[in-house]
Coordinates of C-alpha atoms in Angstrom, one line a residue:
X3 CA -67.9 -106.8 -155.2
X4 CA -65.9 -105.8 -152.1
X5 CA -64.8 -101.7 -152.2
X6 CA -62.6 -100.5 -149.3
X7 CA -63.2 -97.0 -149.3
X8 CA -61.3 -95.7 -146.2
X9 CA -61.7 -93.9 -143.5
X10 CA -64.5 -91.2 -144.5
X11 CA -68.0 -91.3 -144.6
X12 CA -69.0 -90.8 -148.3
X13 CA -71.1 -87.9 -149.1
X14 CA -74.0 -89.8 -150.0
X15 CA -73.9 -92.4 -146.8
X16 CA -73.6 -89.4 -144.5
X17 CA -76.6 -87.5 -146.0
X18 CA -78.7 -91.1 -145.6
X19 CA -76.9 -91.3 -141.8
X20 CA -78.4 -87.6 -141.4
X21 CA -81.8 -87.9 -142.8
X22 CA -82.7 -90.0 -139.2
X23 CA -84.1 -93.1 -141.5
X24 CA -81.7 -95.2 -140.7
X25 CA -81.6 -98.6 -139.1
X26 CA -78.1 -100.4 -138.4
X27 CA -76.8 -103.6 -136.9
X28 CA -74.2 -103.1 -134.4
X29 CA -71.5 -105.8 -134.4
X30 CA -70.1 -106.0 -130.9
X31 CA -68.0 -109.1 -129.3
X32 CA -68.0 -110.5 -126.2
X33 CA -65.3 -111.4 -123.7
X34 CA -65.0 -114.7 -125.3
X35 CA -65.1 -113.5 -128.7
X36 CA -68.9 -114.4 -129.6
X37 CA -70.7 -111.8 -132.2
X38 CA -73.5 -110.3 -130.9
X39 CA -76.1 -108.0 -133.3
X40 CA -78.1 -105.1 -131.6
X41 CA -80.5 -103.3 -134.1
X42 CA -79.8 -99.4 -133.6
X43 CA -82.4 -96.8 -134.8
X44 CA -81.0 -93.8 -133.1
X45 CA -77.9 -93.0 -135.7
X46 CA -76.7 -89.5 -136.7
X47 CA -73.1 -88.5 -138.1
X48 CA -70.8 -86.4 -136.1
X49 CA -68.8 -85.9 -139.0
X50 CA -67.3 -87.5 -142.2
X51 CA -64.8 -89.6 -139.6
X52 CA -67.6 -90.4 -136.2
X53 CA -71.1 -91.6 -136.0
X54 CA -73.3 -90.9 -132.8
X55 CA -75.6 -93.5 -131.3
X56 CA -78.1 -93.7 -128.8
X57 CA -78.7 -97.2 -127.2
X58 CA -80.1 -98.6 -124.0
X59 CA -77.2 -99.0 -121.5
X60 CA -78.6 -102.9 -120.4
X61 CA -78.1 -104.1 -124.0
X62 CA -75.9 -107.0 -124.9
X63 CA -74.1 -104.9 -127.5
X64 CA -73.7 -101.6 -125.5
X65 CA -71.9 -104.2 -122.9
X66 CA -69.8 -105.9 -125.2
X67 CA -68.3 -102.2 -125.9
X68 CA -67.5 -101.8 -122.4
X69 CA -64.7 -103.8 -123.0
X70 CA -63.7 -104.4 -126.2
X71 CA -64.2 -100.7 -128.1
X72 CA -63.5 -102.3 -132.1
X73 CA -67.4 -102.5 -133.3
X74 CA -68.7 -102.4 -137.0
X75 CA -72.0 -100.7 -138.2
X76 CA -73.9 -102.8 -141.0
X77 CA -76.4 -100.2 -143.1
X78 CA -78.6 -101.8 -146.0
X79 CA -79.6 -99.3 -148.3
X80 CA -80.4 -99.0 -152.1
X81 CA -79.1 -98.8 -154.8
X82 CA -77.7 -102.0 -154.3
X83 CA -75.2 -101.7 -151.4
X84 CA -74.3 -102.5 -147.8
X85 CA -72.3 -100.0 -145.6
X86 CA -70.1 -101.7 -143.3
X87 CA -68.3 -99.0 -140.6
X88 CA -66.0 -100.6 -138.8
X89 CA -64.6 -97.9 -135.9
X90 CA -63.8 -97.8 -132.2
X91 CA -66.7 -96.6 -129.9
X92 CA -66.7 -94.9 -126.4
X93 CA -69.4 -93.4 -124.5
X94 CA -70.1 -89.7 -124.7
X95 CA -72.8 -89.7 -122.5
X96 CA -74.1 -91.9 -120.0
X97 CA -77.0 -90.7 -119.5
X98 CA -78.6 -88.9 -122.4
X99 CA -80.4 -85.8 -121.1
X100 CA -83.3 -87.4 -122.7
X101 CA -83.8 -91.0 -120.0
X102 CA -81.8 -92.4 -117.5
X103 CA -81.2 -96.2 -119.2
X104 CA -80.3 -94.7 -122.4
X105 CA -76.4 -93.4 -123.4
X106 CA -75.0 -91.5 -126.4
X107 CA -71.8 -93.9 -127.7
X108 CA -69.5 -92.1 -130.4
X109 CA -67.9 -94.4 -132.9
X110 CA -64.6 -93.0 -134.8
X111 CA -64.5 -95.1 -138.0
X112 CA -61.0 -97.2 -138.6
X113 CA -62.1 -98.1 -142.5
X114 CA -65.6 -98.5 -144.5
X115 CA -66.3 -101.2 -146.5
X116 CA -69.3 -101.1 -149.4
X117 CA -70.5 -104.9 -150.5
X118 CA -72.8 -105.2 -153.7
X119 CA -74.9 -108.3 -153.4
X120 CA -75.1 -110.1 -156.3
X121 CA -78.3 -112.0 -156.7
X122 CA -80.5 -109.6 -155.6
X123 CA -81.5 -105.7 -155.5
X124 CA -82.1 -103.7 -152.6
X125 CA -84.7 -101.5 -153.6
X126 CA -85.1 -99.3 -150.7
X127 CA -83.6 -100.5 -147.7
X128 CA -85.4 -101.2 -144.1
X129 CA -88.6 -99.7 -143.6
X130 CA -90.0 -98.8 -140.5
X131 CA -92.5 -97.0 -138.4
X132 CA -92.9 -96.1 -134.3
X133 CA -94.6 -98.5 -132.4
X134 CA -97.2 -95.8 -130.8
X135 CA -96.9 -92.0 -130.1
X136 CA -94.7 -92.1 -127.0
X137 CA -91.7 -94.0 -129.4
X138 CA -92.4 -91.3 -132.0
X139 CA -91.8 -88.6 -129.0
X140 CA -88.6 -90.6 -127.6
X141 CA -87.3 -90.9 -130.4
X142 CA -87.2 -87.4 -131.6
X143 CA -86.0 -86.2 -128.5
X144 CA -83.2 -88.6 -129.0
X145 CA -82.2 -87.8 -132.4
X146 CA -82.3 -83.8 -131.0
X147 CA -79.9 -85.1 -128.8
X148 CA -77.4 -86.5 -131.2
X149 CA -77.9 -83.7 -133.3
X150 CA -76.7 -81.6 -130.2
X151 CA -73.8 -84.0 -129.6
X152 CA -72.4 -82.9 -132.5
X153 CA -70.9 -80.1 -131.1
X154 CA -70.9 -80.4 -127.8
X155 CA -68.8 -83.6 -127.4

C-alpha cells in the first residue's frame, strides 16, 4: 500500500535519519533523462522539512544535481516500509571542512511517500559496517559535520 504523507519528515523516520544508521539510494537524472542510483551513507535531518548529505563531488548522482535539482531519497527500514523523499537539493558546502572531494548537499522535501511491500518483511533494514579504521574516522567527522550544518546553513 502506497501512503502520501506530505511534506514532513515523520517523527519516527527523522529519529532513524538522526541515529547516523542510515543508508539511502539517491535518485538523480541525467541530462537526457536516465536514472542514476548513488548509495549515500552520510544522511542526517536538518529538520522535519530538509535532509543533509555528504557525497563525493565526482559522483554520477552529485552531477546529475548540478543541473536538474528534483532528486528522491529511497530508505529501507523495518517494520515493513520504504521511505521515499522526494525534494529539491542544492549544495551547502562545497567543500566540507572535513576533505576537499567531498560536499554537504541539502535536500528540501517536496512530498514523502511510504510503500509496504507485500510479499515480504523487512526485518531490519541495511546493515553495514566501515571498511577499516580510517572510514570509521571519516566518517564520523563527516556526520559532525552535518550535525553542524544544521545550524549553520
Amino acid at each position: 500500500m502506497i501512503k502520501n504523507i506530505g511534506v514532513e519528515i515523520q517523527q519516527d523516520v527523522y529519529d532513524f535519519l538522526k541515529s547516523g544508521k542510515t543508508i539511502g539510494l539517491l535518485t538523480t537524472y541525467s541530462d537526457k533523462g536516465a536514472p542514476h542510483l548513488t548509495p549515500v551513507s552520510t544522511i542526517y535531518p536538518k529538520n522535519s522539512e530538509s535532509i543533509l548529505i555528504a557525497m563525493l563531488s565526482d559522483t554520477t548522482g552529485y552531477k546529475n544535481m548540478g543541473w536538474q535539482k528534483k532528486v528522491m531519497l529511497s530508505i529501507l527500514e523495518s517494520p515493513n516500509m520504504c521511505v521515499h523523499i522526494i525534494g529539491r537539493s542544492g549544495v551547502v558546502r562545497a567543500p566540507s571542512r572535513i576533505h576537499p572531494s567531498i560536499h554537504i548537499a541539502q535536500i528540501d522535501v517536496i512530498d514523502i511517500i511510504v510503500e509496504d511491500t507485500m510479499l515480504v518483511a523487512i526485518e531490519s533494514g541495511i546493515k553495514w559496517k566501515h571498511v577499516s579504521d580510517e572510514t570509521k574516522v571519516l566518517y564520523d567527522s563527516l556526520m559532525a559535520e552535518l550535525r553542524e550544518c544544521v545550524d549553520s546553513v
